[in-house]
Coordinates of N, CA and C in Angstrom, one line a residue:
M1 N -5.4 -21.8 27.9 CA -6.1 -20.8 28.7 C -6.4 -19.6 27.9
E2 N -7.7 -19.1 28.1 CA -8.1 -17.9 27.3 C -8.1 -16.7 28.2
S3 N -7.7 -15.6 27.6 CA -7.7 -14.3 28.3 C -8.1 -13.2 27.3
V4 N -8.4 -12.0 27.9 CA -8.7 -10.8 27.0 C -7.7 -9.8 27.4
K5 N -7.0 -9.3 26.4 CA -6.0 -8.2 26.6 C -6.6 -6.9 26.1
T6 N -6.4 -5.9 26.9 CA -6.9 -4.5 26.5 C -5.8 -3.7 26.0
F7 N -5.9 -3.1 24.8 CA -5.0 -2.2 24.3 C -5.6 -0.8 24.3
I8 N -4.9 0.2 24.8 CA -5.4 1.6 24.9 C -4.5 2.5 24.1
F9 N -5.1 3.1 23.1 CA -4.4 4.0 22.2 C -4.9 5.4 22.4
Q10 N -4.0 6.4 22.2 CA -4.3 7.8 22.3 C -4.4 8.5 20.9
N11 N -5.4 9.2 20.7 CA -5.5 10.0 19.4 C -6.3 11.2 19.7
E12 N -5.8 12.4 19.4 CA -6.5 13.7 19.6 C -7.8 13.7 18.9
S13 N -7.9 13.2 17.6 CA -9.1 13.3 16.8 C -10.3 12.6 17.4
F14 N -10.0 11.6 18.3 CA -11.1 10.8 18.9 C -11.6 11.6 20.2
G15 N -10.7 12.4 20.7 CA -11.1 13.2 21.9 C -11.0 12.3 23.2
E16 N -10.7 11.1 23.0 CA -10.6 10.2 24.2 C -9.8 9.0 23.8
E17 N -9.6 8.1 24.8 CA -8.8 6.9 24.5 C -9.6 5.9 23.6
L18 N -8.8 5.3 22.8 CA -9.5 4.2 22.0 C -9.0 2.9 22.6
K19 N -10.0 2.1 23.1 CA -9.7 0.8 23.7 C -10.1 -0.3 22.7
V20 N -9.2 -1.3 22.7 CA -9.4 -2.5 21.8 C -9.2 -3.7 22.7
Y21 N -10.2 -4.6 22.7 CA -10.2 -5.8 23.5 C -9.9 -7.0 22.6
I22 N -8.8 -7.7 22.9 CA -8.3 -8.8 22.0 C -8.3 -10.1 22.8
N23 N -9.0 -11.0 22.2 CA -9.1 -12.4 22.8 C -7.8 -13.1 22.5
E24 N -7.2 -13.7 23.4 CA -5.9 -14.5 23.2 C -6.0 -15.9 23.8
L25 N -5.3 -16.8 23.3 CA -5.3 -18.2 23.8 C -3.8 -18.7 23.8
V26 N -3.6 -19.4 24.9 CA -2.3 -20.1 24.9 C -2.4 -21.3 23.9
D27 N -1.7 -21.2 22.8 CA -1.9 -22.2 21.7 C -0.6 -22.1 20.9
P28 N -0.2 -23.3 20.3 CA 1.0 -23.3 19.5 C 0.9 -22.5 18.2
E29 N -0.4 -22.3 17.7 CA -0.6 -21.5 16.5 C -0.2 -20.1 16.7
Y30 N 0.6 -19.5 15.8 CA 1.2 -18.2 15.9 C 0.1 -17.1 16.1
G31 N -1.1 -17.3 15.4 CA -2.1 -16.3 15.4 C -3.0 -16.2 16.6
M32 N -2.7 -16.9 17.6 CA -3.6 -16.9 18.8 C -3.2 -15.9 19.9
F33 N -2.1 -15.2 19.7 CA -1.7 -14.2 20.6 C -1.1 -13.0 19.8
T34 N -1.1 -11.8 20.4 CA -0.7 -10.6 19.7 C 0.8 -10.3 19.8
W35 N 1.4 -10.3 18.6 CA 2.8 -10.0 18.5 C 3.1 -8.5 18.6
P36 N 4.3 -8.2 19.0 CA 4.6 -6.7 19.2 C 4.4 -5.8 18.0
S37 N 4.5 -6.4 16.8 CA 4.3 -5.5 15.6 C 2.9 -5.0 15.5
A38 N 1.9 -5.7 16.0 CA 0.5 -5.4 15.8 C 0.1 -4.1 16.4
P39 N 0.4 -3.8 17.7 CA 0.1 -2.5 18.2 C 0.8 -1.3 17.5
V40 N 2.0 -1.6 17.0 CA 2.7 -0.5 16.2 C 1.9 -0.2 15.0
L41 N 1.4 -1.2 14.3 CA 0.6 -1.0 13.1 C -0.8 -0.3 13.5
G42 N -1.3 -0.8 14.6 CA -2.5 -0.2 15.1 C -2.4 1.3 15.4
Q43 N -1.2 1.7 16.0 CA -1.0 3.1 16.2 C -0.9 3.9 14.9
F44 N -0.3 3.3 13.9 CA -0.2 4.0 12.6 C -1.5 4.2 12.0
I45 N -2.4 3.2 12.0 CA -3.7 3.2 11.5 C -4.5 4.4 12.2
L46 N -4.4 4.4 13.5 CA -5.1 5.4 14.2 C -4.7 6.8 13.9
K47 N -3.4 7.0 13.7 CA -2.8 8.3 13.3 C -3.2 8.7 11.8
H48 N -3.6 7.7 11.0 CA -4.0 7.9 9.6 C -5.4 7.5 9.4
E49 N -6.3 7.7 10.4 CA -7.6 7.2 10.4 C -8.4 7.8 9.2
H50 N -8.1 9.0 8.8 CA -8.8 9.6 7.7 C -8.5 8.9 6.4
E51 N -7.4 8.1 6.3 CA -7.2 7.3 5.1 C -7.9 5.9 5.2
C52 N -8.5 5.6 6.3 CA -9.2 4.4 6.4 C -10.7 4.5 6.5
H53 N -11.2 5.7 6.9 CA -12.6 5.9 7.1 C -13.4 5.7 5.8
G54 N -14.3 4.8 5.8 CA -15.1 4.6 4.6 C -14.4 3.8 3.5
K55 N -13.2 3.3 3.8 CA -12.4 2.6 2.8 C -12.5 1.1 3.0
N56 N -12.2 0.3 2.0 CA -12.1 -1.2 2.1 C -10.7 -1.6 2.4
V57 N -10.6 -2.3 3.6 CA -9.3 -2.6 4.1 C -9.2 -4.1 4.3
L58 N -8.2 -4.7 3.8 CA -7.9 -6.2 4.0 C -6.7 -6.4 4.9
E59 N -6.9 -7.2 5.9 CA -5.7 -7.6 6.8 C -5.3 -9.0 6.4
L60 N -4.1 -9.2 6.0 CA -3.5 -10.5 5.7 C -3.0 -11.1 6.9
G61 N -3.1 -12.4 7.1 CA -2.6 -13.1 8.2 C -3.0 -12.5 9.5
A62 N -4.3 -12.2 9.6 CA -4.9 -11.4 10.7 C -4.6 -11.8 12.1
G63 N -4.5 -13.1 12.3 CA -4.3 -13.6 13.7 C -5.3 -13.1 14.7
T64 N -4.9 -12.4 15.7 CA -5.9 -11.8 16.7 C -6.6 -10.6 16.2
A65 N -6.1 -10.1 15.0 CA -6.8 -9.0 14.3 C -6.8 -7.6 14.9
L66 N -5.8 -7.3 15.7 CA -5.7 -6.0 16.4 C -5.7 -4.9 15.3
P67 N -4.8 -4.9 14.3 CA -4.9 -3.8 13.3 C -6.2 -3.7 12.6
G68 N -6.8 -4.8 12.2 CA -8.0 -4.8 11.5 C -9.2 -4.2 12.3
I69 N -9.2 -4.5 13.6 CA -10.2 -4.0 14.5 C -10.0 -2.5 14.7
V70 N -8.8 -2.1 14.8 CA -8.5 -0.6 14.9 C -9.0 0.1 13.7
A71 N -8.8 -0.5 12.5 CA -9.3 0.1 11.3 C -10.8 0.2 11.2
A72 N -11.4 -0.9 11.7 CA -12.9 -0.9 11.8 C -13.4 0.2 12.7
K73 N -12.7 0.4 13.8 CA -13.1 1.5 14.8 C -12.9 2.8 14.2
C74 N -12.0 2.9 13.2 CA -11.8 4.2 12.4 C -12.7 4.3 11.3
G75 N -13.7 3.4 11.1 CA -14.7 3.6 10.1 C -14.5 2.8 8.8
A76 N -13.5 1.9 8.8 CA -13.2 1.2 7.6 C -14.1 0.0 7.5
N77 N -14.3 -0.5 6.3 CA -15.0 -1.8 6.0 C -13.8 -2.8 5.9
V78 N -13.8 -3.8 6.8 CA -12.6 -4.6 7.0 C -12.8 -6.0 6.6
I79 N -11.9 -6.6 5.9 CA -11.9 -8.0 5.6 C -10.7 -8.6 6.3
L80 N -11.0 -9.5 7.2 CA -9.9 -10.2 8.0 C -9.7 -11.6 7.3
S81 N -8.4 -11.8 7.0 CA -8.1 -13.1 6.3 C -7.0 -13.8 7.1
D82 N -7.1 -15.1 7.0 CA -6.1 -16.1 7.5 C -6.2 -17.3 6.7
S83 N -5.2 -18.1 6.8 CA -5.2 -19.4 6.1 C -6.3 -20.3 6.5
S84 N -6.9 -21.0 5.5 CA -8.0 -21.9 5.8 C -7.5 -23.1 6.7
K85 N -6.2 -23.2 6.9 CA -5.6 -24.2 7.7 C -5.7 -23.8 9.2
F86 N -6.1 -22.6 9.5 CA -6.2 -22.1 10.9 C -7.6 -21.6 11.2
P87 N -8.5 -22.5 11.2 CA -9.9 -22.0 11.5 C -10.1 -21.5 12.9
K88 N -9.2 -22.0 13.9 CA -9.3 -21.6 15.2 C -8.9 -20.1 15.4
C89 N -8.0 -19.7 14.5 CA -7.6 -18.3 14.5 C -8.8 -17.4 14.1
Q90 N -9.5 -17.8 13.1 CA -10.7 -17.1 12.6 C -11.8 -17.0 13.7
E91 N -12.0 -18.1 14.4 CA -13.0 -18.2 15.4 C -12.6 -17.2 16.6
N92 N -11.3 -17.2 16.9 CA -10.8 -16.4 18.0 C -10.9 -14.9 17.6
A93 N -10.6 -14.6 16.4 CA -10.7 -13.2 15.9 C -12.1 -12.7 15.9
L94 N -13.0 -13.5 15.6 CA -14.4 -13.2 15.6 C -14.9 -12.8 17.0
K95 N -14.4 -13.5 18.0 CA -14.7 -13.2 19.4 C -14.3 -11.7 19.7
S96 N -13.1 -11.4 19.2 CA -12.6 -10.0 19.5 C -13.4 -9.0 18.8
C97 N -13.8 -9.3 17.5 CA -14.7 -8.4 16.8 C -16.0 -8.1 17.5
I98 N -16.6 -9.1 18.1 CA -17.8 -9.0 18.9 C -17.6 -8.2 20.1
S99 N -16.4 -8.4 20.8 CA -16.1 -7.7 22.1 C -16.0 -6.2 21.8
N100 N -15.5 -5.9 20.6 CA -15.3 -4.5 20.2 C -16.5 -3.8 19.5
N101 N -17.6 -4.6 19.3 CA -18.8 -4.1 18.7 C -18.5 -3.6 17.2
V102 N -17.6 -4.3 16.5 CA -17.3 -4.0 15.1 C -17.7 -5.1 14.2
E103 N -18.4 -6.1 14.6 CA -18.7 -7.3 13.8 C -19.5 -6.9 12.5
S104 N -20.2 -5.8 12.6 CA -21.0 -5.4 11.4 C -20.1 -4.7 10.4
R105 N -18.9 -4.3 10.7 CA -18.0 -3.7 9.7 C -17.0 -4.7 9.2
I106 N -17.0 -5.9 9.7 CA -16.0 -6.9 9.4 C -16.5 -8.2 8.8
I107 N -15.9 -8.7 7.8 CA -16.1 -10.0 7.3 C -14.8 -10.8 7.3
Q108 N -14.9 -12.1 7.4 CA -13.8 -13.0 7.4 C -13.7 -13.8 6.2
V109 N -12.5 -13.9 5.6 CA -12.3 -14.7 4.4 C -11.0 -15.6 4.5
P110 N -11.1 -16.9 4.2 CA -9.9 -17.7 4.2 C -9.0 -17.5 3.0
L111 N -7.8 -17.0 3.3 CA -6.9 -16.8 2.2 C -5.5 -17.4 2.6
T112 N -4.9 -18.1 1.7 CA -3.6 -18.6 1.9 C -2.6 -17.9 1.0
W113 N -1.5 -17.4 1.5 CA -0.6 -16.6 0.7 C -0.1 -17.5 -0.5
G114 N -0.1 -16.9 -1.7 CA 0.5 -17.5 -2.9 C -0.5 -18.4 -3.6
E115 N -1.7 -18.6 -3.0 CA -2.7 -19.5 -3.7 C -3.8 -18.6 -4.3
F116 N -4.1 -18.8 -5.5 CA -5.1 -18.1 -6.3 C -6.5 -18.8 -6.2
T117 N -7.1 -18.7 -5.0 CA -8.4 -19.3 -4.7 C -9.5 -18.5 -5.1
P118 N -10.7 -19.0 -5.2 CA -11.9 -18.2 -5.5 C -12.1 -17.1 -4.5
E119 N -11.8 -17.3 -3.3 CA -11.9 -16.3 -2.3 C -11.0 -15.1 -2.6
L120 N -9.8 -15.3 -3.1 CA -8.9 -14.2 -3.4 C -9.4 -13.5 -4.7
L121 N -9.9 -14.3 -5.7 CA -10.3 -13.7 -6.9 C -11.6 -12.9 -6.8
D122 N -12.4 -13.2 -5.7 CA -13.7 -12.6 -5.5 C -13.6 -11.4 -4.6
L123 N -12.5 -11.0 -4.1 CA -12.4 -9.9 -3.2 C -12.9 -8.6 -3.8
P124 N -13.5 -7.7 -3.1 CA -14.0 -6.5 -3.7 C -12.8 -5.5 -3.9
K125 N -13.1 -4.3 -4.4 CA -12.1 -3.3 -4.5 C -11.5 -3.0 -3.2
L126 N -10.1 -2.9 -3.2 CA -9.4 -2.6 -2.0 C -8.7 -1.3 -2.0
D127 N -8.7 -0.6 -0.9 CA -7.9 0.7 -0.7 C -6.6 0.5 0.1
V128 N -6.7 -0.3 1.1 CA -5.6 -0.5 2.0 C -5.4 -2.0 2.3
I129 N -4.2 -2.5 2.4 CA -3.9 -3.9 2.8 C -3.0 -3.7 4.1
L130 N -3.3 -4.5 5.1 CA -2.5 -4.5 6.3 C -1.8 -5.8 6.5
G131 N -0.7 -5.8 7.1 CA 0.1 -7.0 7.4 C 0.9 -6.7 8.7
S132 N 0.7 -7.5 9.7 CA 1.5 -7.4 10.9 C 2.3 -8.6 11.2
D133 N 3.6 -8.5 11.1 CA 4.5 -9.7 11.3 C 4.2 -10.8 10.3
C134 N 3.8 -10.5 9.1 CA 3.6 -11.6 8.1 C 5.0 -12.1 7.7
F135 N 6.0 -11.2 7.7 CA 7.4 -11.6 7.3 C 8.1 -12.2 8.4
Y136 N 7.6 -13.4 8.8 CA 8.2 -14.2 9.9 C 9.1 -15.3 9.4
N137 N 8.6 -16.0 8.4 CA 9.3 -17.1 7.9 C 9.8 -16.8 6.4
P138 N 11.1 -16.8 6.2 CA 11.6 -16.5 4.8 C 11.0 -17.4 3.7
N139 N 10.5 -18.6 4.1 CA 9.9 -19.4 3.1 C 8.6 -18.9 2.6
D140 N 8.0 -17.9 3.3 CA 6.7 -17.4 2.9 C 6.8 -16.0 2.2
F141 N 8.0 -15.5 2.2 CA 8.2 -14.1 1.7 C 7.6 -13.9 0.3
E142 N 8.0 -14.8 -0.6 CA 7.6 -14.6 -2.0 C 6.1 -14.8 -2.2
D143 N 5.6 -15.8 -1.4 CA 4.1 -16.0 -1.5 C 3.3 -14.8 -1.0
I144 N 3.8 -14.2 0.0 CA 3.1 -12.9 0.5 C 3.2 -11.9 -0.6
I145 N 4.4 -11.6 -1.2 CA 4.5 -10.6 -2.2 C 3.8 -10.9 -3.5
V146 N 3.7 -12.2 -3.8 CA 2.9 -12.6 -5.0 C 1.4 -12.2 -4.8
T147 N 0.9 -12.5 -3.6 CA -0.4 -12.1 -3.2 C -0.7 -10.6 -3.3
I148 N 0.3 -9.9 -2.7 CA 0.2 -8.4 -2.7 C 0.2 -7.9 -4.2
A149 N 1.2 -8.4 -5.0 CA 1.3 -7.9 -6.3 C 0.0 -8.2 -7.1
F150 N -0.6 -9.3 -6.9 CA -1.8 -9.7 -7.6 C -2.9 -8.7 -7.2
L151 N -3.1 -8.4 -5.9 CA -4.1 -7.5 -5.5 C -3.9 -6.1 -5.9
M152 N -2.6 -5.7 -6.0 CA -2.4 -4.3 -6.5 C -2.5 -4.2 -8.0
E153 N -2.3 -5.2 -8.7 CA -2.6 -5.2 -10.1 C -4.1 -4.9 -10.4
K154 N -4.9 -5.5 -9.5 CA -6.4 -5.3 -9.6 C -6.8 -3.9 -9.0
N155 N -6.0 -3.4 -8.0 CA -6.3 -2.2 -7.3 C -5.0 -1.3 -7.4
P156 N -4.8 -0.6 -8.5 CA -3.5 0.1 -8.7 C -3.3 1.2 -7.6
N157 N -4.3 1.7 -7.0 CA -4.1 2.8 -6.0 C -4.0 2.3 -4.6
C158 N -4.0 1.0 -4.5 CA -4.0 0.4 -3.1 C -2.6 0.5 -2.5
V159 N -2.6 0.5 -1.2 CA -1.3 0.6 -0.5 C -1.2 -0.5 0.6
F160 N 0.0 -1.0 0.8 CA 0.2 -2.1 1.8 C 1.0 -1.5 2.9
W161 N 0.4 -1.5 4.1 CA 1.1 -1.0 5.3 C 1.4 -2.3 6.1
C162 N 2.7 -2.4 6.4 CA 3.1 -3.6 7.1 C 4.2 -3.3 8.2
T163 N 4.1 -4.0 9.3 CA 5.1 -3.9 10.4 C 5.6 -5.3 10.6
Y164 N 6.9 -5.3 11.0 CA 7.5 -6.6 11.2 C 8.6 -6.5 12.1
Q165 N 9.0 -7.6 12.7 CA 10.1 -7.7 13.7 C 11.3 -8.2 12.9
V166 N 12.4 -7.5 13.0 CA 13.7 -7.9 12.4 C 14.3 -9.0 13.2
R167 N 14.4 -10.2 12.5 CA 14.9 -11.4 13.2 C 16.2 -11.8 12.7
S168 N 16.6 -11.3 11.5 CA 17.9 -11.6 10.9 C 18.3 -10.5 9.9
S169 N 19.5 -10.0 10.0 CA 19.9 -9.0 9.1 C 20.1 -9.5 7.7
N170 N 20.1 -10.9 7.6 CA 20.3 -11.5 6.2 C 19.0 -11.7 5.5
W171 N 17.9 -11.4 6.2 CA 16.6 -11.6 5.5 C 16.2 -10.3 4.8
T172 N 15.8 -10.4 3.6 CA 15.3 -9.2 2.9 C 14.3 -9.5 1.8
I173 N 13.4 -8.5 1.5 CA 12.4 -8.7 0.5 C 12.7 -7.8 -0.7
E174 N 13.8 -7.1 -0.7 CA 14.1 -6.1 -1.7 C 14.1 -6.7 -3.1
N175 N 14.7 -7.8 -3.3 CA 14.8 -8.4 -4.7 C 13.4 -9.0 -5.1
I176 N 12.7 -9.5 -4.1 CA 11.3 -10.0 -4.5 C 10.4 -8.8 -4.9
L177 N 10.5 -7.7 -4.2 CA 9.7 -6.5 -4.5 C 10.0 -6.1 -6.0
K178 N 11.3 -6.0 -6.3 CA 11.7 -5.6 -7.6 C 11.2 -6.6 -8.7
K179 N 11.3 -7.9 -8.4 CA 10.8 -8.9 -9.3 C 9.3 -8.7 -9.6
W180 N 8.5 -8.3 -8.6 CA 7.1 -8.1 -8.8 C 6.7 -6.7 -9.0
K181 N 7.7 -5.8 -9.3 CA 7.4 -4.4 -9.7 C 6.7 -3.7 -8.6
L182 N 7.2 -3.8 -7.4 CA 6.6 -3.1 -6.3 C 7.7 -2.3 -5.6
K183 N 7.4 -1.2 -5.0 CA 8.4 -0.3 -4.4 C 7.9 -0.1 -2.9
C184 N 8.9 0.1 -2.1 CA 8.6 0.3 -0.7 C 9.3 1.5 -0.1
T185 N 8.6 2.1 0.9 CA 9.2 3.2 1.6 C 9.2 2.9 3.1
H186 N 10.3 3.1 3.7 CA 10.5 2.9 5.2 C 9.8 4.0 5.9
I187 N 9.0 3.7 6.9 CA 8.3 4.6 7.7 C 8.9 4.7 9.1
N188 N 9.4 5.9 9.5 CA 10.0 6.0 10.8 C 9.0 5.9 11.9
L189 N 9.2 5.0 12.8 CA 8.2 4.8 13.9 C 7.9 6.1 14.7
S190 N 8.9 6.9 14.8 CA 8.7 8.2 15.6 C 7.8 9.2 15.0
S191 N 7.6 9.0 13.7 CA 6.7 9.9 12.9 C 5.2 9.7 13.3
F192 N 4.9 8.6 13.9 CA 3.5 8.4 14.3 C 3.3 7.9 15.7
G193 N 4.4 8.0 16.5 CA 4.4 7.5 17.9 C 4.5 6.0 18.0
G194 N 5.0 5.3 17.0 CA 5.1 3.9 17.0 C 6.3 3.4 17.8
D195 N 7.2 4.4 18.3 CA 8.4 4.0 19.0 C 8.2 4.0 20.5
Q196 N 7.0 4.2 21.0 CA 6.7 4.2 22.4 C 7.0 2.9 23.0
E197 N 7.6 2.9 24.2 CA 7.9 1.6 24.8 C 6.7 1.0 25.5
N198 N 5.7 1.8 25.7 CA 4.4 1.3 26.4 C 3.3 1.5 25.4
L199 N 3.4 1.1 24.2 CA 2.4 1.3 23.2 C 1.1 0.5 23.4
G200 N 0.0 1.2 23.4 CA -1.2 0.5 23.7 C -1.4 0.0 25.1
G201 N -0.5 0.4 26.0 CA -0.6 0.0 27.3 C 0.2 -1.3 27.6
H202 N 1.0 -1.7 26.6 CA 1.8 -2.9 26.8 C 3.3 -2.6 26.4
E203 N 4.2 -3.2 27.1 CA 5.6 -2.9 26.9 C 6.1 -3.5 25.5
I204 N 6.7 -2.6 24.7 CA 7.4 -3.1 23.5 C 8.8 -2.7 23.6
S205 N 9.7 -3.6 23.9 CA 11.1 -3.3 24.1 C 11.8 -3.0 22.7
Q206 N 12.8 -2.1 22.8 CA 13.6 -1.8 21.6 C 14.3 -3.1 21.0
K207 N 14.4 -4.1 21.9 CA 15.0 -5.3 21.4 C 14.2 -6.0 20.3
H208 N 12.9 -5.7 20.3 CA 12.0 -6.3 19.3 C 12.3 -5.8 17.9
A209 N 13.0 -4.6 17.8 CA 13.4 -4.1 16.5 C 12.3 -4.1 15.4
I210 N 11.2 -3.4 15.7 CA 10.1 -3.3 14.8 C 10.4 -2.3 13.7
Q211 N 10.0 -2.7 12.5 CA 10.1 -1.8 11.3 C 8.8 -1.7 10.7
M212 N 8.6 -0.6 9.9 CA 7.4 -0.4 9.2 C 7.7 0.0 7.7
L213 N 6.9 -0.6 6.8 CA 7.1 -0.3 5.4 C 5.7 0.0 4.8
E214 N 5.7 0.9 3.8 CA 4.6 1.2 2.9 C 5.0 0.7 1.5
I215 N 4.2 -0.2 1.0 CA 4.5 -0.8 -0.3 C 3.4 -0.4 -1.3
K216 N 3.9 -0.1 -2.5 CA 3.0 0.3 -3.6 C 3.5 -0.2 -4.9
M217 N 2.7 -0.1 -6.0 CA 3.1 -0.4 -7.3 C 4.0 0.6 -7.8
F218 N 4.9 0.3 -8.7 CA 5.8 1.3 -9.4 C 4.9 2.2 -10.2

């Protein structure tokens, strides 16, 4: 079953509400519905829209592409990426881009974490990388970081903004980050309004335990 979910964000610089329409499907593929981490990242992007305006932004594992679409509405040139194994996710995300009238600011590229494909090698200069709940399966953690490290080697001033849901206290990326010479800073959700229980107009319970990191090169 297909539905459209409306997310409503508040930001003084826009002078009005920012509405984002996201197409969702009941489907076993993870990327066909919006996870709680996505509106948290969307709120951060909106609060830092001056860092996105006119910049090149890549969203990894875009899924329904809420953060990428928020970035496009903030004036960014956005690349949405998902694994080539999930073409339906890309088709679904495109519908949302069209619904939000940002398709002219967005291109889609198939990227699989940890794979050095022509699509990865041919990416343009990047200023910001986004990731919402990419750290879901520990088996993928190093592949994600390898991809980030490669992109930051090419774009030394690039920053990776990511939100994720804590699912186990035993899962960590600290050693992987050190291995690939990356550093991270924990961003307090309250510093940008990401701790609201009704963020974007949808309930985000404290039990979701959302965290946010900013990752850069050493």
